[in-house]
Short mmCIF file of C-alpha atoms in Angstrom, two decimals:
data_model
loop_
_atom_site.label_atom_id
_atom_site.label_comp_id
_atom_site.label_asym_id
_atom_site.label_seq_id
_atom_site.Cartn_x
_atom_site.Cartn_y
_atom_site.Cartn_z
CA MET A 1 0.00 0.00 0.00
CA LYS A 2 1.06 3.57 -0.65
CA VAL A 3 2.01 6.09 2.02
CA SER A 4 2.25 9.87 2.04
CA CYS A 5 3.63 12.05 4.82
CA VAL A 6 2.31 15.44 5.92
CA ILE A 7 4.61 17.48 8.16
CA LEU A 8 2.93 20.25 10.12
CA ALA A 9 5.29 23.22 10.32
CA ALA A 10 3.08 26.31 10.46
CA GLY A 11 3.57 27.17 14.13
CA SER A 12 4.72 30.73 14.81
CA GLY A 13 7.34 29.69 17.40
CA THR A 14 7.04 32.86 19.46
CA ARG A 15 8.45 31.15 22.55
CA MET A 16 11.78 30.64 20.77
CA LYS A 17 12.39 34.41 21.11
CA SER A 18 14.08 34.42 17.71
CA SER A 19 13.60 35.84 14.22
CA VAL A 20 14.47 32.39 12.83
CA PRO A 21 11.38 30.23 12.09
CA LYS A 22 11.09 27.59 14.81
CA VAL A 23 11.46 24.58 12.52
CA LEU A 24 14.66 26.01 11.00
CA HIS A 25 16.50 26.08 14.32
CA ARG A 26 19.25 23.49 14.23
CA VAL A 27 19.50 20.35 16.31
CA CYS A 28 23.01 18.88 16.07
CA GLY A 29 23.62 20.96 12.96
CA ILE A 30 20.44 19.97 11.12
CA PRO A 31 17.33 22.17 10.83
CA MET A 32 14.56 20.50 12.82
CA ILE A 33 12.30 20.25 9.79
CA GLN A 34 15.05 18.58 7.73
CA SER A 35 15.49 15.96 10.45
CA VAL A 36 11.77 15.16 10.27
CA VAL A 37 11.96 15.03 6.45
CA MET A 38 14.80 12.49 6.73
CA THR A 39 12.61 10.33 8.99
CA ALA A 40 9.67 10.62 6.61
CA SER A 41 11.86 9.71 3.63
CA GLY A 42 12.65 6.38 5.28
CA LEU A 43 9.05 5.32 4.61
CA ARG A 44 9.56 5.83 0.86
CA PRO A 45 6.42 7.96 0.63
CA GLU A 46 4.68 8.98 -2.55
CA HIS A 47 4.46 12.54 -1.22
CA ILE A 48 6.07 14.57 1.53
CA ILE A 49 3.93 17.64 2.07
CA ILE A 50 5.09 20.39 4.41
CA VAL A 51 2.39 22.69 5.72
CA ALA A 52 3.89 26.10 6.51
CA GLY A 53 2.45 29.43 7.58
CA ARG A 54 3.86 32.94 7.69
CA HIS A 55 7.43 31.66 7.21
CA PHE A 56 6.40 29.70 4.11
CA ASP A 57 9.06 31.13 1.77
CA ARG A 58 11.95 30.71 4.22
CA ILE A 59 11.02 27.13 5.03
CA LYS A 60 10.55 26.24 1.36
CA GLU A 61 13.98 27.66 0.55
CA ALA A 62 15.67 25.78 3.40
CA VAL A 63 14.27 22.26 2.87
CA SER A 64 15.61 19.93 0.21
CA GLY A 65 14.21 16.71 -1.22
CA SER A 66 13.02 15.34 -4.55
CA ASN A 67 9.40 14.54 -3.71
CA ILE A 68 8.64 17.43 -1.33
CA SER A 69 5.77 19.81 -1.94
CA PHE A 70 4.40 22.62 0.20
CA ALA A 71 0.98 23.73 1.35
CA LEU A 72 0.19 27.15 2.80
CA GLN A 73 -1.79 27.60 6.00
CA SER A 74 -2.49 31.29 5.59
CA GLU A 75 -4.17 31.65 8.99
CA PRO A 76 -3.11 29.85 12.19
CA LYS A 77 -6.30 27.90 12.81
CA GLY A 78 -4.85 24.82 14.48
CA THR A 79 -3.57 21.40 13.55
CA GLY A 80 -6.86 20.13 12.14
CA HIS A 81 -7.01 23.06 9.75
CA ALA A 82 -3.31 22.59 8.88
CA LEU A 83 -3.91 19.02 7.74
CA SER A 84 -6.91 20.17 5.72
CA CYS A 85 -4.61 22.61 3.92
CA ALA A 86 -2.56 19.63 2.69
CA ARG A 87 -5.49 17.80 1.09
CA LYS A 88 -5.21 19.63 -2.22
CA ALA A 89 -1.53 18.66 -2.48
CA LEU A 90 -2.48 15.03 -1.79
CA GLY A 91 -4.69 15.10 -4.89
CA ASP A 92 -6.28 11.73 -5.60
CA PHE A 93 -3.82 9.86 -3.36
CA GLN A 94 -5.15 6.55 -2.07
CA GLY A 95 -3.34 5.01 0.86
CA THR A 96 -2.13 5.91 4.35
CA VAL A 97 -1.34 9.48 5.37
CA ILE A 98 1.26 9.76 8.15
CA VAL A 99 1.07 13.06 10.02
CA LEU A 100 4.30 14.29 11.63
CA ASN A 101 5.28 17.54 13.32
CA GLY A 102 8.11 19.75 12.15
CA ASP A 103 9.20 20.57 15.70
CA THR A 104 9.78 16.96 16.86
CA PRO A 105 13.25 16.21 15.44
CA LEU A 106 14.07 13.16 17.56
CA ILE A 107 11.59 10.68 16.08
CA ASN A 108 13.20 7.30 15.53
CA PRO A 109 12.47 6.02 12.01
CA ARG A 110 12.05 2.51 13.42
CA THR A 111 9.21 3.74 15.62
CA ILE A 112 7.37 5.21 12.63
CA SER A 113 7.87 2.03 10.61
CA LYS A 114 6.55 -0.07 13.49
CA PHE A 115 3.56 2.26 13.88
CA LEU A 116 2.69 2.04 10.19
CA SER A 117 2.96 -1.74 10.30
CA LEU A 118 0.63 -1.97 13.33
CA HIS A 119 -1.86 0.42 11.75
CA ARG A 120 -2.05 -1.66 8.59
CA LYS A 121 -2.03 -5.01 10.34
CA ARG A 122 -5.07 -3.96 12.40
CA LYS A 123 -6.70 -2.44 9.30
CA ASN A 124 -7.38 0.78 11.16
CA ALA A 125 -8.90 3.89 9.66
CA VAL A 126 -7.21 6.20 12.17
CA SER A 127 -4.33 5.49 14.55
CA VAL A 128 -2.18 7.63 16.82
CA ILE A 129 1.07 6.98 18.66
CA SER A 130 0.83 7.40 22.41
CA PHE A 131 3.48 7.12 25.11
CA ILE A 132 3.81 7.16 28.88
CA ALA A 133 5.00 10.57 30.04
CA ALA A 134 6.96 11.03 33.25
CA ASP A 135 5.24 14.40 33.57
CA PRO A 136 2.08 14.50 31.44
CA ALA A 137 1.20 18.07 32.44
CA GLU A 138 1.25 19.70 28.99
CA TYR A 139 0.14 16.75 26.87
CA GLY A 140 -3.25 15.64 25.60
CA ARG A 141 -4.46 12.54 27.47
CA ILE A 142 -5.49 9.33 25.73
CA ILE A 143 -8.99 8.43 26.90
CA ARG A 144 -9.86 4.73 26.71
CA ASN A 145 -13.19 3.02 27.32
CA SER A 146 -13.78 0.10 29.67
CA SER A 147 -12.52 -2.38 27.06
CA GLY A 148 -9.26 -0.44 26.64
CA THR A 149 -10.02 1.06 23.23
CA ALA A 150 -8.94 4.65 22.64
CA VAL A 151 -12.05 6.78 22.14
CA SER A 152 -10.74 10.36 22.36
CA ILE A 153 -7.88 12.69 23.21
CA THR A 154 -8.47 15.40 25.80
CA GLU A 155 -6.13 18.38 25.89
CA ASN A 156 -4.57 19.14 29.24
CA LYS A 157 -6.42 22.43 29.72
CA ASP A 158 -9.75 20.68 28.99
CA ALA A 159 -9.08 17.62 31.19
CA ASP A 160 -10.94 17.10 34.45
CA HIS A 161 -9.29 16.04 37.72
CA GLU A 162 -9.42 12.30 36.95
CA GLN A 163 -8.27 12.68 33.35
CA LYS A 164 -5.24 14.65 34.48
CA LYS A 165 -4.07 11.56 36.38
CA ILE A 166 -3.68 9.71 33.06
CA CYS A 167 -0.03 9.32 32.03
CA GLU A 168 -0.67 7.91 28.54
CA VAL A 169 -0.46 10.93 26.25
CA ASN A 170 -0.66 11.98 22.61
CA SER A 171 2.52 12.12 20.53
CA GLY A 172 0.91 14.14 17.73
CA ILE A 173 1.77 11.44 15.16
CA TYR A 174 -1.18 9.97 13.25
CA ALA A 175 -1.88 7.44 10.54
CA ILE A 176 -5.07 8.20 8.61
CA GLU A 177 -6.46 6.27 5.69
CA HIS A 178 -7.48 8.39 2.73
CA THR A 179 -11.04 7.11 3.20
CA ALA A 180 -11.14 8.78 6.64
CA LEU A 181 -9.79 12.20 5.65
CA HIS A 182 -13.36 13.48 5.24
CA LEU A 183 -13.53 13.48 9.06
CA LEU A 184 -11.46 16.66 8.96
CA ASP A 185 -14.58 18.43 7.67
CA GLU A 186 -16.44 17.45 10.84
CA ILE A 187 -13.93 18.91 13.31
CA ARG A 188 -15.51 21.85 15.12
CA MET A 189 -13.63 24.95 16.21
CA ASN A 190 -12.53 24.87 19.85
CA ALA A 191 -14.44 27.67 21.55
CA GLY A 192 -11.57 28.69 23.82
CA LYS A 193 -8.63 28.63 21.40
CA LYS A 194 -10.57 29.37 18.19
CA GLU A 195 -8.69 26.52 16.53
CA TYR A 196 -9.50 23.18 14.92
CA TYR A 197 -7.80 20.41 16.88
CA LEU A 198 -6.57 17.39 14.93
CA THR A 199 -6.92 15.42 18.17
CA ASP A 200 -10.69 15.47 17.62
CA ILE A 201 -10.31 13.06 14.70
CA ILE A 202 -9.90 10.21 17.20
CA SER A 203 -13.32 10.72 18.80
CA LEU A 204 -14.98 11.37 15.43
CA SER A 205 -13.51 8.17 14.01
CA ALA A 206 -14.51 6.11 17.06
CA ARG A 207 -18.08 7.44 17.03
CA ARG A 208 -18.40 6.56 13.36
CA GLY A 209 -17.46 2.97 14.20
CA TYR A 210 -14.17 3.13 12.25
CA ARG A 211 -11.31 1.05 13.56
CA THR A 212 -9.42 3.51 15.76
CA GLU A 213 -6.46 2.82 18.04
CA ALA A 214 -3.68 4.42 20.05
CA PHE A 215 -0.43 2.42 19.97
CA CYS A 216 1.72 3.03 23.03
CA ILE A 217 5.20 2.61 21.54
CA GLY A 218 8.52 4.40 21.47
CA GLN A 219 10.45 6.35 24.09
CA GLU A 220 9.36 9.68 25.55
CA ASP A 221 12.43 11.58 24.31
CA GLU A 222 11.51 10.75 20.71
CA PHE A 223 8.31 12.75 20.92
CA MET A 224 9.68 15.86 22.59
CA GLY A 225 8.44 18.98 20.87
CA VAL A 226 10.81 21.94 20.69
CA ASN A 227 9.18 25.24 21.60
CA THR A 228 11.85 27.09 23.57
CA GLN A 229 15.61 27.58 23.46
CA GLN A 230 15.92 25.36 26.53
CA GLU A 231 14.06 22.56 24.76
CA LEU A 232 16.24 23.08 21.69
CA PHE A 233 19.33 22.59 23.85
CA ARG A 234 17.86 19.45 25.39
CA ALA A 235 16.92 18.01 21.99
CA SER A 236 20.42 18.72 20.68
CA GLU A 237 21.97 16.95 23.64
CA VAL A 238 19.75 13.88 23.15
CA MET A 239 20.59 13.72 19.43
CA ARG A 240 24.30 14.26 20.11
CA LYS A 241 24.36 11.41 22.62
CA ASN A 242 22.35 9.11 20.34
CA THR A 243 24.79 9.83 17.48
CA VAL A 244 27.87 9.13 19.61
CA ASP A 245 26.34 5.97 21.09
CA ALA A 246 25.47 4.63 17.63
CA LEU A 247 29.03 5.22 16.40
CA ALA A 248 30.51 3.60 19.52
CA ASP A 249 28.33 0.54 18.86
CA LYS A 250 30.02 0.29 15.43
CA GLY A 251 33.53 0.35 16.87
CA VAL A 252 34.48 4.04 17.00
CA ILE A 253 36.64 4.83 20.03
CA PHE A 254 35.84 7.96 22.05
CA MET A 255 38.26 9.24 24.68
CA ASP A 256 35.55 11.46 26.22
CA PRO A 257 32.11 10.85 24.66
CA GLY A 258 30.52 13.76 26.48
CA SER A 259 32.77 16.38 24.91
CA VAL A 260 32.45 15.66 21.20
CA PHE A 261 29.90 17.08 18.75
CA ILE A 262 29.12 14.97 15.69
CA HIS A 263 26.35 15.67 13.22
CA PRO A 264 24.09 12.65 12.64
CA CYS A 265 24.85 12.48 8.89
CA CYS A 266 28.58 11.89 9.53
CA ARG A 267 30.10 8.44 8.98
CA ILE A 268 33.13 7.18 10.91
CA GLY A 269 34.91 3.84 10.45
CA GLN A 270 35.83 1.13 12.91
CA ASP A 271 38.82 1.66 15.23
CA THR A 272 39.02 5.37 14.55
CA THR A 273 39.83 7.26 17.75
CA ILE A 274 38.17 10.59 18.57
CA TYR A 275 39.81 12.74 21.25
CA PRO A 276 37.94 15.36 23.37
CA ASN A 277 36.53 18.63 22.07
CA VAL A 278 36.23 17.49 18.46
CA HIS A 279 33.54 18.86 16.12
CA ILE A 280 32.67 16.75 13.04
CA GLU A 281 30.03 18.44 10.93
CA GLY A 282 27.87 18.14 7.82
CA ARG A 283 28.31 14.96 5.78
CA THR A 284 31.89 14.25 6.76
CA THR A 285 33.19 10.70 6.36
CA ILE A 286 36.22 9.30 8.19
CA GLY A 287 37.70 5.91 7.37
CA LYS A 288 39.00 3.13 9.59
CA GLY A 289 41.86 3.36 12.07
CA SER A 290 42.29 7.13 11.91
CA VAL A 291 42.97 9.42 14.86
CA VAL A 292 41.38 12.82 15.39
CA TYR A 293 43.20 14.68 18.16
CA PRO A 294 41.74 17.37 20.50
CA ASN A 295 40.15 20.64 19.39
CA VAL A 296 39.76 19.65 15.73
CA ARG A 297 36.89 20.81 13.53
CA ILE A 298 36.05 18.96 10.30
CA ILE A 299 33.26 20.16 7.98
CA ASP A 300 31.86 18.31 4.94
CA SER A 301 35.14 16.52 4.24
CA ARG A 302 36.39 13.04 3.38
CA ILE A 303 39.09 11.59 5.59
CA GLY A 304 40.69 8.29 4.60
CA ASN A 305 41.97 5.27 6.53
CA GLY A 306 44.85 5.54 8.95
CA VAL A 307 44.89 9.34 8.87
CA ALA A 308 46.14 11.51 11.75
CA ILE A 309 44.40 14.87 12.22
CA LYS A 310 46.47 16.55 14.90
CA ASP A 311 45.50 19.09 17.53
CA SER A 312 43.62 22.32 16.78
CA SER A 313 43.30 21.82 13.03
CA VAL A 314 40.39 22.93 10.81
CA ILE A 315 39.39 21.03 7.66
CA GLU A 316 36.66 22.43 5.40
CA CYS A 317 35.17 20.74 2.33
CA SER A 318 38.42 18.91 1.58
CA GLN A 319 39.83 15.42 1.18
CA VAL A 320 42.64 13.79 3.17
CA ARG A 321 43.67 10.45 1.73
CA ASP A 322 44.91 7.28 3.43
CA LYS A 323 47.76 7.52 5.93
CA ALA A 324 48.21 11.27 5.51
CA SER A 325 48.88 13.56 8.45
CA VAL A 326 47.46 17.04 9.04
CA GLY A 327 48.41 19.48 11.81
CA PRO A 328 48.76 20.51 14.50
CA PHE A 329 47.31 23.99 13.89
CA ALA A 330 46.73 23.39 10.18
CA HIS A 331 43.90 24.87 8.12
CA LEU A 332 42.61 23.13 5.01
CA ARG A 333 40.23 25.50 3.26
CA PRO A 334 37.65 24.26 0.71
CA GLY A 335 38.91 22.32 -2.28
CA SER A 336 42.12 20.96 -0.77
CA ASP A 337 43.16 17.38 -1.55
CA ILE A 338 45.94 15.82 0.52
CA GLY A 339 47.45 12.73 -1.11
CA PRO A 340 48.19 9.34 0.46
CA GLY A 341 50.96 9.49 3.05
CA ALA A 342 51.40 13.25 2.62
CA LYS A 343 52.10 15.55 5.53
CA VAL A 344 50.65 18.99 6.23
CA GLY A 345 52.33 20.29 9.38
CA ASN A 346 52.26 23.10 11.94
CA PHE A 347 50.60 26.36 10.92
CA VAL A 348 50.12 25.39 7.27
CA GLU A 349 47.16 26.84 5.40
CA MET A 350 45.91 25.46 2.08
CA LYS A 351 43.17 26.49 -0.30
CA LYS A 352 42.24 24.56 -3.47
CA ALA A 353 45.59 22.84 -3.26
CA VAL A 354 46.35 19.29 -4.42
CA ILE A 355 49.26 17.68 -2.59
CA GLY A 356 50.70 14.52 -4.14
CA ARG A 357 51.52 11.18 -2.56
CA GLY A 358 54.15 11.42 0.16
CA SER A 359 54.75 15.16 -0.23
CA LYS A 360 55.37 17.37 2.81
CA ALA A 361 54.50 20.94 3.74
CA SER A 362 55.89 20.73 7.24
CA HIS A 363 55.40 24.19 8.70
CA LEU A 364 54.56 27.90 8.35
CA SER A 365 53.31 27.80 4.77
CA TYR A 366 50.44 28.97 2.59
CA ILE A 367 49.68 26.98 -0.54
CA GLY A 368 46.73 28.14 -2.62
CA ASP A 369 45.31 27.21 -6.03
CA ALA A 370 48.30 24.96 -6.59
CA LYS A 371 49.15 21.40 -7.54
CA VAL A 372 52.16 19.74 -5.90
CA GLY A 373 53.39 16.42 -7.26
CA LYS A 374 54.64 13.26 -5.52
CA GLY A 375 57.44 13.15 -2.99
CA VAL A 376 57.98 16.91 -2.83
CA ASN A 377 59.35 18.54 0.33
#
């Protein structure tokens, strides 16, 4: 069966206290919305539709992807209205619509895949992911009937005393069959907030007798929404730790895991050692058995096998081939290519320079827009 993803990204983000649209704030170097797009792409969807509001043009310019389209929510009328704005972009799509939120960058793709599988296995019309919150104070509560079936979601401010004791809460992630999208037309405006709540689709679906379920899966951190700078910091720390842990599981050696910052798109080979205070950014790749010493920053570069990047060096958009050595205090500016076994030493700066196999620029040099052959000192 086909799947399409709708990412809701029209929130104003006033609590971020920033001129930058909320979903474009970076978590571990990646705009939040791009992180959600990467998760959605793992489902191989027919469409990825991003619903944006007053920052429409900036978000459209910032997000990349081959099958992404955009829908405008011209007025902030709530999540139910936002999903309605995406229906035109869906066209005559027939299949499952997965609804994600642009400000939840920590979603594990495996959780979404599991959710979609459960939704289809149970042949549901509408499903939602729920989770157990340590502190459910700000979340909508999942209301179940006596047989344990989810029948509605009640927002925290609308919950009564007993409902507020419920710790199973709404993640904001839905699976909706195209045959149930008409329920969006039945959502009524909330009198207090003057908004259309997407949460109401659960009660509407249940009352219609459609198969409706809440699947309590995943970990709480995955579903954390980012609304403030403090939450942005927390999300970045969770993603940073997850990235380091995943690399350690594949055989990367960290001298001090808590002090390194590695973007999640980076790839590092087995038995490579990373010293403290290292920043590895963008889509950098590092081979096997290399050593990256303290205070190094590497951006969008390719580092080979058995390479030594010595203390306090900066490498930008360059290539360092197998068994080469760079630093300490070296600066490779964009377009540099350091050959196998070559050495770039103390206080050497290069820009668009190609250094041949085994050549050496040992100290206090600038080499720009140049090509140096093999074995040159």
